[in-house]
Amino acid sequence: MSTEKLNYTLIDLIKYFFKLGTTGFGGPVALVGYMHRDLVENKKWINDSDFKEGLALSQLAPGPLAAQLGIYIGFVHFGVLGATLSGLAFVLPSFIMVVLLGIAYQAYGGLPWMQAIFYGISAAVIGIIVLSSYKLTVKSISKFEIPAVKNNWLLWLFYIAAVILTAVTQKEELLLFLILGFIYMIVKAPPQWIKRPKTASFFFLSTAGFSAIELDKLGDLAWFFIKAGAFVFGSGLAIVPFLHAGVVSEHRWLTENQFVDAVAVAMITPGPVVITVGFIGYLAAGFTGASIAALGVFLPCFLFTVIPAPYFKKISQNKSIKAFVDGITAGVIGALVGAVIVIATRTIVDIPTALIATGTVLILIYVKKLQEPHIIGIAALLGVLLKLL
């Protein structure tokens, strides 16, 4: 925590994040951009080095990027209280919105006009996720150029394996991602404890003990969303394959159509994309389900930000940790692409949906002025025109 004289109060920061959570569209990259513009350049509440440090931690640790950065910014001058209140202020507006949409969806979801709206929206969402998956692949693994692919061949191998495994089995294997991270760490930057058997055996004993804890009492819902929250790296969309595998295939809390609609709801509301869990939780178990789902996903994100924050300068230089995260990220993004393949085959059911999805990708690439919420509004209108007129 810095001791410099501040030109703002905790209340000012809470108000800022509440406003950003209410009006901030465009996904994690856009939200990070707004924070830098407002808090570093215009208001000068946070200096650039603190902001960059927060951004680096948010990218290194699991958790939705924008929410973690907001929590870190709250921590810089106001400690754990600032981190808690900033995070709540940022997430609460979109949580309220998705719960209200969940209520409306449950009440009117069976009606033709609601089905028509989501017929168009679901196809557009597939287009948005396809393009996001491409951008995440290029950013996190490498560009599609022969020298870059050769240089990162092991990450590409992890990525392709995860794509195929997720597309074929339609399941998420959390253990696989940990194994990929561990292999990449051993290959690229083996840590010191590898050479000390006592430490290594203690590490494996402690992780084995954690996985054997009796967790039935927490409830399937809470434990599922805590696991999901602990494995979201970088973009909120990275949570999609985890949610799809558990919510649709394993637990059958939602149908395939309801799940795609839930992702669509996250796209049309401001704030972090991960807030879709509130909508999913509401459909699965009412307001209590929505609250448990949101708390489950954001609790790991909060802890992964606040606990390492005071020591981050030292952690960020650790090559072994960076390599571990790189290995996990390759698997997670591969799983996202695999999940997109599964979801797309069930959502793109005819020529109009194929055209809407393709049109969405082309508009996002070539028409910079149109953002995701605008495109989804147009797709909803197209859905109504195609289905009801």
PDB file of N, CA, C and O in Angstrom, residues 194-248:
ATOM      1  N   ILE A 194      12.465 -28.808  -7.657  1.00  0.00           N
ATOM      2  CA  ILE A 194      12.565 -30.078  -8.395  1.00  0.00           C
ATOM      3  C   ILE A 194      13.798 -30.849  -7.925  1.00  0.00           C
ATOM      4  O   ILE A 194      13.816 -32.065  -7.870  1.00  0.00           O
ATOM      5  N   LYS A 195      14.843 -30.075  -7.571  1.00  0.00           N
ATOM      6  CA  LYS A 195      16.102 -30.700  -7.151  1.00  0.00           C
ATOM      7  C   LYS A 195      16.074 -31.088  -5.679  1.00  0.00           C
ATOM      8  O   LYS A 195      17.021 -31.620  -5.160  1.00  0.00           O
ATOM      9  N   ARG A 196      14.977 -30.741  -4.989  1.00  0.00           N
ATOM     10  CA  ARG A 196      14.869 -31.087  -3.564  1.00  0.00           C
ATOM     11  C   ARG A 196      13.671 -32.012  -3.364  1.00  0.00           C
ATOM     12  O   ARG A 196      12.544 -31.551  -3.234  1.00  0.00           O
ATOM     13  N   PRO A 197      13.888 -33.330  -3.335  1.00  0.00           N
ATOM     14  CA  PRO A 197      12.795 -34.294  -3.267  1.00  0.00           C
ATOM     15  C   PRO A 197      11.830 -34.065  -2.112  1.00  0.00           C
ATOM     16  O   PRO A 197      10.642 -34.259  -2.250  1.00  0.00           O
ATOM     17  N   LYS A 198      12.353 -33.608  -0.959  1.00  0.00           N
ATOM     18  CA  LYS A 198      11.464 -33.424   0.210  1.00  0.00           C
ATOM     19  C   LYS A 198      10.405 -32.378  -0.096  1.00  0.00           C
ATOM     20  O   LYS A 198       9.234 -32.554   0.195  1.00  0.00           O
ATOM     21  N   THR A 199      10.850 -31.267  -0.687  1.00  0.00           N
ATOM     22  CA  THR A 199       9.906 -30.193  -1.010  1.00  0.00           C
ATOM     23  C   THR A 199       8.906 -30.669  -2.045  1.00  0.00           C
ATOM     24  O   THR A 199       7.716 -30.412  -1.942  1.00  0.00           O
ATOM     25  N   ALA A 200       9.402 -31.377  -3.062  1.00  0.00           N
ATOM     26  CA  ALA A 200       8.529 -31.847  -4.133  1.00  0.00           C
ATOM     27  C   ALA A 200       7.481 -32.807  -3.588  1.00  0.00           C
ATOM     28  O   ALA A 200       6.304 -32.707  -3.911  1.00  0.00           O
ATOM     29  N   SER A 201       7.917 -33.752  -2.736  1.00  0.00           N
ATOM     30  CA  SER A 201       6.957 -34.718  -2.204  1.00  0.00           C
ATOM     31  C   SER A 201       5.920 -34.019  -1.335  1.00  0.00           C
ATOM     32  O   SER A 201       4.749 -34.378  -1.346  1.00  0.00           O
ATOM     33  N   PHE A 202       6.341 -32.982  -0.609  1.00  0.00           N
ATOM     34  CA  PHE A 202       5.383 -32.223   0.205  1.00  0.00           C
ATOM     35  C   PHE A 202       4.347 -31.538  -0.696  1.00  0.00           C
ATOM     36  O   PHE A 202       3.156 -31.544  -0.421  1.00  0.00           O
ATOM     37  N   PHE A 203       4.831 -31.002  -1.845  1.00  0.00           N
ATOM     38  CA  PHE A 203       3.938 -30.323  -2.793  1.00  0.00           C
ATOM     39  C   PHE A 203       2.858 -31.284  -3.292  1.00  0.00           C
ATOM     40  O   PHE A 203       1.684 -30.968  -3.296  1.00  0.00           O
ATOM     41  N   PHE A 204       3.285 -32.497  -3.688  1.00  0.00           N
ATOM     42  CA  PHE A 204       2.313 -33.458  -4.217  1.00  0.00           C
ATOM     43  C   PHE A 204       1.375 -33.977  -3.133  1.00  0.00           C
ATOM     44  O   PHE A 204       0.194 -34.194  -3.377  1.00  0.00           O
ATOM     45  N   LEU A 205       1.894 -34.148  -1.925  1.00  0.00           N
ATOM     46  CA  LEU A 205       1.034 -34.583  -0.819  1.00  0.00           C
ATOM     47  C   LEU A 205      -0.034 -33.543  -0.511  1.00  0.00           C
ATOM     48  O   LEU A 205      -1.196 -33.864  -0.278  1.00  0.00           O
ATOM     49  N   SER A 206       0.375 -32.273  -0.532  1.00  0.00           N
ATOM     50  CA  SER A 206      -0.582 -31.219  -0.207  1.00  0.00           C
ATOM     51  C   SER A 206      -1.659 -31.094  -1.275  1.00  0.00           C
ATOM     52  O   SER A 206      -2.830 -30.926  -0.964  1.00  0.00           O
ATOM     53  N   THR A 207      -1.278 -31.240  -2.574  1.00  0.00           N
ATOM     54  CA  THR A 207      -2.287 -31.141  -3.634  1.00  0.00           C
ATOM     55  C   THR A 207      -3.203 -32.355  -3.622  1.00  0.00           C
ATOM     56  O   THR A 207      -4.401 -32.241  -3.851  1.00  0.00           O
ATOM     57  N   ALA A 208      -2.617 -33.544  -3.328  1.00  0.00           N
ATOM     58  CA  ALA A 208      -3.434 -34.754  -3.257  1.00  0.00           C
ATOM     59  C   ALA A 208      -4.437 -34.641  -2.107  1.00  0.00           C
ATOM     60  O   ALA A 208      -5.599 -35.012  -2.226  1.00  0.00           O
ATOM     61  N   GLY A 209      -3.982 -34.092  -0.991  1.00  0.00           N
ATOM     62  CA  GLY A 209      -4.877 -33.917   0.160  1.00  0.00           C
ATOM     63  C   GLY A 209      -6.016 -32.979  -0.159  1.00  0.00           C
ATOM     64  O   GLY A 209      -7.159 -33.212   0.230  1.00  0.00           O
ATOM     65  N   PHE A 210      -5.710 -31.928  -0.929  1.00  0.00           N
ATOM     66  CA  PHE A 210      -6.745 -30.948  -1.289  1.00  0.00           C
ATOM     67  C   PHE A 210      -7.819 -31.597  -2.156  1.00  0.00           C
ATOM     68  O   PHE A 210      -9.001 -31.397  -1.960  1.00  0.00           O
ATOM     69  N   SER A 211      -7.369 -32.434  -3.122  1.00  0.00           N
ATOM     70  CA  SER A 211      -8.334 -33.033  -4.043  1.00  0.00           C
ATOM     71  C   SER A 211      -9.190 -34.097  -3.353  1.00  0.00           C
ATOM     72  O   SER A 211     -10.246 -34.468  -3.843  1.00  0.00           O
ATOM     73  N   ALA A 212      -8.715 -34.597  -2.201  1.00  0.00           N
ATOM     74  CA  ALA A 212      -9.462 -35.653  -1.511  1.00  0.00           C
ATOM     75  C   ALA A 212     -10.434 -35.122  -0.451  1.00  0.00           C
ATOM     76  O   ALA A 212     -11.142 -35.875   0.180  1.00  0.00           O
ATOM     77  N   ILE A 213     -10.457 -33.784  -0.253  1.00  0.00           N
ATOM     78  CA  ILE A 213     -11.353 -33.221   0.765  1.00  0.00           C
ATOM     79  C   ILE A 213     -12.806 -33.555   0.438  1.00  0.00           C
ATOM     80  O   ILE A 213     -13.211 -33.524  -0.718  1.00  0.00           O
ATOM     81  N   GLU A 214     -13.605 -33.846   1.440  1.00  0.00           N
ATOM     82  CA  GLU A 214     -15.031 -34.127   1.255  1.00  0.00           C
ATOM     83  C   GLU A 214     -15.756 -32.815   0.982  1.00  0.00           C
ATOM     84  O   GLU A 214     -15.835 -31.952   1.841  1.00  0.00           O
ATOM     85  N   LEU A 215     -16.254 -32.682  -0.252  1.00  0.00           N
ATOM     86  CA  LEU A 215     -16.805 -31.386  -0.636  1.00  0.00           C
ATOM     87  C   LEU A 215     -18.308 -31.403  -0.885  1.00  0.00           C
ATOM     88  O   LEU A 215     -18.880 -30.414  -1.325  1.00  0.00           O
ATOM     89  N   ASP A 216     -18.967 -32.528  -0.582  1.00  0.00           N
ATOM     90  CA  ASP A 216     -20.405 -32.618  -0.831  1.00  0.00           C
ATOM     91  C   ASP A 216     -21.183 -31.541  -0.093  1.00  0.00           C
ATOM     92  O   ASP A 216     -22.195 -31.047  -0.598  1.00  0.00           O
ATOM     93  N   LYS A 217     -20.707 -31.165   1.079  1.00  0.00           N
ATOM     94  CA  LYS A 217     -21.434 -30.218   1.923  1.00  0.00           C
ATOM     95  C   LYS A 217     -21.508 -28.831   1.288  1.00  0.00           C
ATOM     96  O   LYS A 217     -22.401 -28.069   1.563  1.00  0.00           O
ATOM     97  N   LEU A 218     -20.528 -28.493   0.486  1.00  0.00           N
ATOM     98  CA  LEU A 218     -20.540 -27.166  -0.148  1.00  0.00           C
ATOM     99  C   LEU A 218     -21.645 -27.049  -1.186  1.00  0.00           C
ATOM    100  O   LEU A 218     -22.051 -25.943  -1.546  1.00  0.00           O
ATOM    101  N   GLY A 219     -22.081 -28.180  -1.693  1.00  0.00           N
ATOM    102  CA  GLY A 219     -23.093 -28.176  -2.752  1.00  0.00           C
ATOM    103  C   GLY A 219     -22.433 -28.195  -4.111  1.00  0.00           C
ATOM    104  O   GLY A 219     -21.392 -27.555  -4.322  1.00  0.00           O
ATOM    105  N   ASP A 220     -23.024 -28.943  -5.026  1.00  0.00           N
ATOM    106  CA  ASP A 220     -22.476 -29.059  -6.381  1.00  0.00           C
ATOM    107  C   ASP A 220     -22.296 -27.697  -7.044  1.00  0.00           C
ATOM    108  O   ASP A 220     -21.292 -27.434  -7.690  1.00  0.00           O
ATOM    109  N   LEU A 221     -23.293 -26.846  -6.865  1.00  0.00           N
ATOM    110  CA  LEU A 221     -23.279 -25.542  -7.537  1.00  0.00           C
ATOM    111  C   LEU A 221     -22.077 -24.710  -7.098  1.00  0.00           C
ATOM    112  O   LEU A 221     -21.312 -24.216  -7.933  1.00  0.00           O
ATOM    113  N   ALA A 222     -21.911 -24.556  -5.774  1.00  0.00           N
ATOM    114  CA  ALA A 222     -20.828 -23.720  -5.242  1.00  0.00           C
ATOM    115  C   ALA A 222     -19.466 -24.254  -5.672  1.00  0.00           C
ATOM    116  O   ALA A 222     -18.624 -23.501  -6.173  1.00  0.00           O
ATOM    117  N   TRP A 223     -19.258 -25.560  -5.523  1.00  0.00           N
ATOM    118  CA  TRP A 223     -17.950 -26.135  -5.833  1.00  0.00           C
ATOM    119  C   TRP A 223     -17.651 -26.043  -7.319  1.00  0.00           C
ATOM    120  O   TRP A 223     -16.531 -25.742  -7.740  1.00  0.00           O
ATOM    121  N   PHE A 224     -18.673 -26.267  -8.153  1.00  0.00           N
ATOM    122  CA  PHE A 224     -18.474 -26.189  -9.601  1.00  0.00           C
ATOM    123  C   PHE A 224     -18.014 -24.790 -10.011  1.00  0.00           C
ATOM    124  O   PHE A 224     -17.072 -24.637 -10.791  1.00  0.00           O
ATOM    125  N   PHE A 225     -18.660 -23.752  -9.474  1.00  0.00           N
ATOM    126  CA  PHE A 225     -18.316 -22.386  -9.884  1.00  0.00           C
ATOM    127  C   PHE A 225     -16.995 -21.904  -9.263  1.00  0.00           C
ATOM    128  O   PHE A 225     -16.296 -21.090  -9.865  1.00  0.00           O
ATOM    129  N   ILE A 226     -16.640 -22.417  -8.094  1.00  0.00           N
ATOM    130  CA  ILE A 226     -15.327 -22.093  -7.524  1.00  0.00           C
ATOM    131  C   ILE A 226     -14.221 -22.664  -8.425  1.00  0.00           C
ATOM    132  O   ILE A 226     -13.245 -21.992  -8.739  1.00  0.00           O
ATOM    133  N   LYS A 227     -14.406 -23.916  -8.877  1.00  0.00           N
ATOM    134  CA  LYS A 227     -13.423 -24.529  -9.788  1.00  0.00           C
ATOM    135  C   LYS A 227     -13.329 -23.747 -11.091  1.00  0.00           C
ATOM    136  O   LYS A 227     -12.245 -23.497 -11.606  1.00  0.00           O
ATOM    137  N   ALA A 228     -14.491 -23.351 -11.613  1.00  0.00           N
ATOM    138  CA  ALA A 228     -14.515 -22.587 -12.866  1.00  0.00           C
ATOM    139  C   ALA A 228     -13.773 -21.260 -12.689  1.00  0.00           C
ATOM    140  O   ALA A 228     -12.946 -20.882 -13.525  1.00  0.00           O
ATOM    141  N   GLY A 229     -14.028 -20.573 -11.572  1.00  0.00           N
ATOM    142  CA  GLY A 229     -13.394 -19.277 -11.307  1.00  0.00           C
ATOM    143  C   GLY A 229     -11.891 -19.366 -11.148  1.00  0.00           C
ATOM    144  O   GLY A 229     -11.165 -18.420 -11.446  1.00  0.00           O
ATOM    145  N   ALA A 230     -11.419 -20.519 -10.702  1.00  0.00           N
ATOM    146  CA  ALA A 230      -9.984 -20.693 -10.468  1.00  0.00           C
ATOM    147  C   ALA A 230      -9.212 -20.981 -11.752  1.00  0.00           C
ATOM    148  O   ALA A 230      -7.995 -21.032 -11.746  1.00  0.00           O
ATOM    149  N   PHE A 231      -9.938 -21.171 -12.870  1.00  0.00           N
ATOM    150  CA  PHE A 231      -9.252 -21.525 -14.119  1.00  0.00           C
ATOM    151  C   PHE A 231      -9.606 -20.616 -15.289  1.00  0.00           C
ATOM    152  O   PHE A 231      -9.561 -21.017 -16.432  1.00  0.00           O
ATOM    153  N   VAL A 232      -9.977 -19.381 -14.983  1.00  0.00           N
ATOM    154  CA  VAL A 232     -10.240 -18.405 -16.060  1.00  0.00           C
ATOM    155  C   VAL A 232      -8.979 -17.577 -16.237  1.00  0.00           C
ATOM    156  O   VAL A 232      -8.628 -16.815 -15.360  1.00  0.00           O
ATOM    157  N   PHE A 233      -8.299 -17.736 -17.355  1.00  0.00           N
ATOM    158  CA  PHE A 233      -7.075 -16.955 -17.588  1.00  0.00           C
ATOM    159  C   PHE A 233      -7.318 -15.885 -18.644  1.00  0.00           C
ATOM    160  O   PHE A 233      -7.712 -16.201 -19.750  1.00  0.00           O
ATOM    161  N   GLY A 234      -7.113 -14.621 -18.272  1.00  0.00           N
ATOM    162  CA  GLY A 234      -7.107 -13.523 -19.239  1.00  0.00           C
ATOM    163  C   GLY A 234      -8.469 -13.010 -19.644  1.00  0.00           C
ATOM    164  O   GLY A 234      -8.871 -11.942 -19.254  1.00  0.00           O
ATOM    165  N   SER A 235      -9.191 -13.768 -20.433  1.00  0.00           N
ATOM    166  CA  SER A 235     -10.478 -13.303 -20.936  1.00  0.00           C
ATOM    167  C   SER A 235     -11.604 -14.047 -20.266  1.00  0.00           C
ATOM    168  O   SER A 235     -11.512 -15.248 -20.025  1.00  0.00           O
ATOM    169  N   GLY A 236     -12.688 -13.339 -19.985  1.00  0.00           N
ATOM    170  CA  GLY A 236     -13.869 -13.970 -19.400  1.00  0.00           C
ATOM    171  C   GLY A 236     -14.408 -15.094 -20.263  1.00  0.00           C
ATOM    172  O   GLY A 236     -15.012 -16.041 -19.772  1.00  0.00           O
ATOM    173  N   LEU A 237     -14.156 -15.004 -21.593  1.00  0.00           N
ATOM    174  CA  LEU A 237     -14.652 -16.044 -22.497  1.00  0.00           C
ATOM    175  C   LEU A 237     -13.964 -17.384 -22.260  1.00  0.00           C
ATOM    176  O   LEU A 237     -14.479 -18.422 -22.661  1.00  0.00           O
ATOM    177  N   ALA A 238     -12.801 -17.367 -21.608  1.00  0.00           N
ATOM    178  CA  ALA A 238     -12.097 -18.624 -21.331  1.00  0.00           C
ATOM    179  C   ALA A 238     -12.905 -19.534 -20.406  1.00  0.00           C
ATOM    180  O   ALA A 238     -12.660 -20.732 -20.344  1.00  0.00           O
ATOM    181  N   ILE A 239     -13.882 -18.959 -19.712  1.00  0.00           N
ATOM    182  CA  ILE A 239     -14.701 -19.765 -18.799  1.00  0.00           C
ATOM    183  C   ILE A 239     -15.766 -20.563 -19.552  1.00  0.00           C
ATOM    184  O   ILE A 239     -16.328 -21.519 -19.022  1.00  0.00           O
ATOM    185  N   VAL A 240     -16.031 -20.186 -20.830  1.00  0.00           N
ATOM    186  CA  VAL A 240     -17.120 -20.810 -21.590  1.00  0.00           C
ATOM    187  C   VAL A 240     -17.002 -22.333 -21.668  1.00  0.00           C
ATOM    188  O   VAL A 240     -17.970 -23.037 -21.378  1.00  0.00           O
ATOM    189  N   PRO A 241     -15.823 -22.899 -22.043  1.00  0.00           N
ATOM    190  CA  PRO A 241     -15.765 -24.366 -22.116  1.00  0.00           C
ATOM    191  C   PRO A 241     -15.993 -25.057 -20.779  1.00  0.00           C
ATOM    192  O   PRO A 241     -16.621 -26.110 -20.717  1.00  0.00           O
ATOM    193  N   PHE A 242     -15.496 -24.469 -19.683  1.00  0.00           N
ATOM    194  CA  PHE A 242     -15.717 -25.064 -18.357  1.00  0.00           C
ATOM    195  C   PHE A 242     -17.205 -25.095 -18.043  1.00  0.00           C
ATOM    196  O   PHE A 242     -17.744 -26.101 -17.593  1.00  0.00           O
ATOM    197  N   LEU A 243     -17.855 -23.958 -18.264  1.00  0.00           N
ATOM    198  CA  LEU A 243     -19.279 -23.863 -17.957  1.00  0.00           C
ATOM    199  C   LEU A 243     -20.086 -24.798 -18.845  1.00  0.00           C
ATOM    200  O   LEU A 243     -20.993 -25.480 -18.382  1.00  0.00           O
ATOM    201  N   HIS A 244     -19.740 -24.830 -20.137  1.00  0.00           N
ATOM    202  CA  HIS A 244     -20.495 -25.659 -21.074  1.00  0.00           C
ATOM    203  C   HIS A 244     -20.440 -27.131 -20.664  1.00  0.00           C
ATOM    204  O   HIS A 244     -21.461 -27.816 -20.624  1.00  0.00           O
ATOM    205  N   ALA A 245     -19.221 -27.604 -20.357  1.00  0.00           N
ATOM    206  CA  ALA A 245     -19.052 -29.018 -19.988  1.00  0.00           C
ATOM    207  C   ALA A 245     -19.844 -29.368 -18.724  1.00  0.00           C
ATOM    208  O   ALA A 245     -20.528 -30.386 -18.668  1.00  0.00           O
ATOM    209  N   GLY A 246     -19.771 -28.495 -17.704  1.00  0.00           N
ATOM    210  CA  GLY A 246     -20.414 -28.809 -16.429  1.00  0.00           C
ATOM    211  C   GLY A 246     -21.898 -28.535 -16.414  1.00  0.00           C
ATOM    212  O   GLY A 246     -22.704 -29.355 -15.953  1.00  0.00           O
ATOM    213  N   VAL A 247     -22.292 -27.373 -16.947  1.00  0.00           N
ATOM    214  CA  VAL A 247     -23.677 -26.911 -16.850  1.00  0.00           C
ATOM    215  C   VAL A 247     -24.599 -27.689 -17.783  1.00  0.00           C
ATOM    216  O   VAL A 247     -25.720 -28.042 -17.412  1.00  0.00           O
ATOM    217  N   VAL A 248     -24.107 -27.973 -19.019  1.00  0.00           N
ATOM    218  CA  VAL A 248     -24.960 -28.639 -20.018  1.00  0.00           C
ATOM    219  C   VAL A 248     -24.749 -30.153 -20.003  1.00  0.00           C
ATOM    220  O   VAL A 248     -25.699 -30.919 -19.846  1.00  0.00           O
TER     221      VAL A 248
END
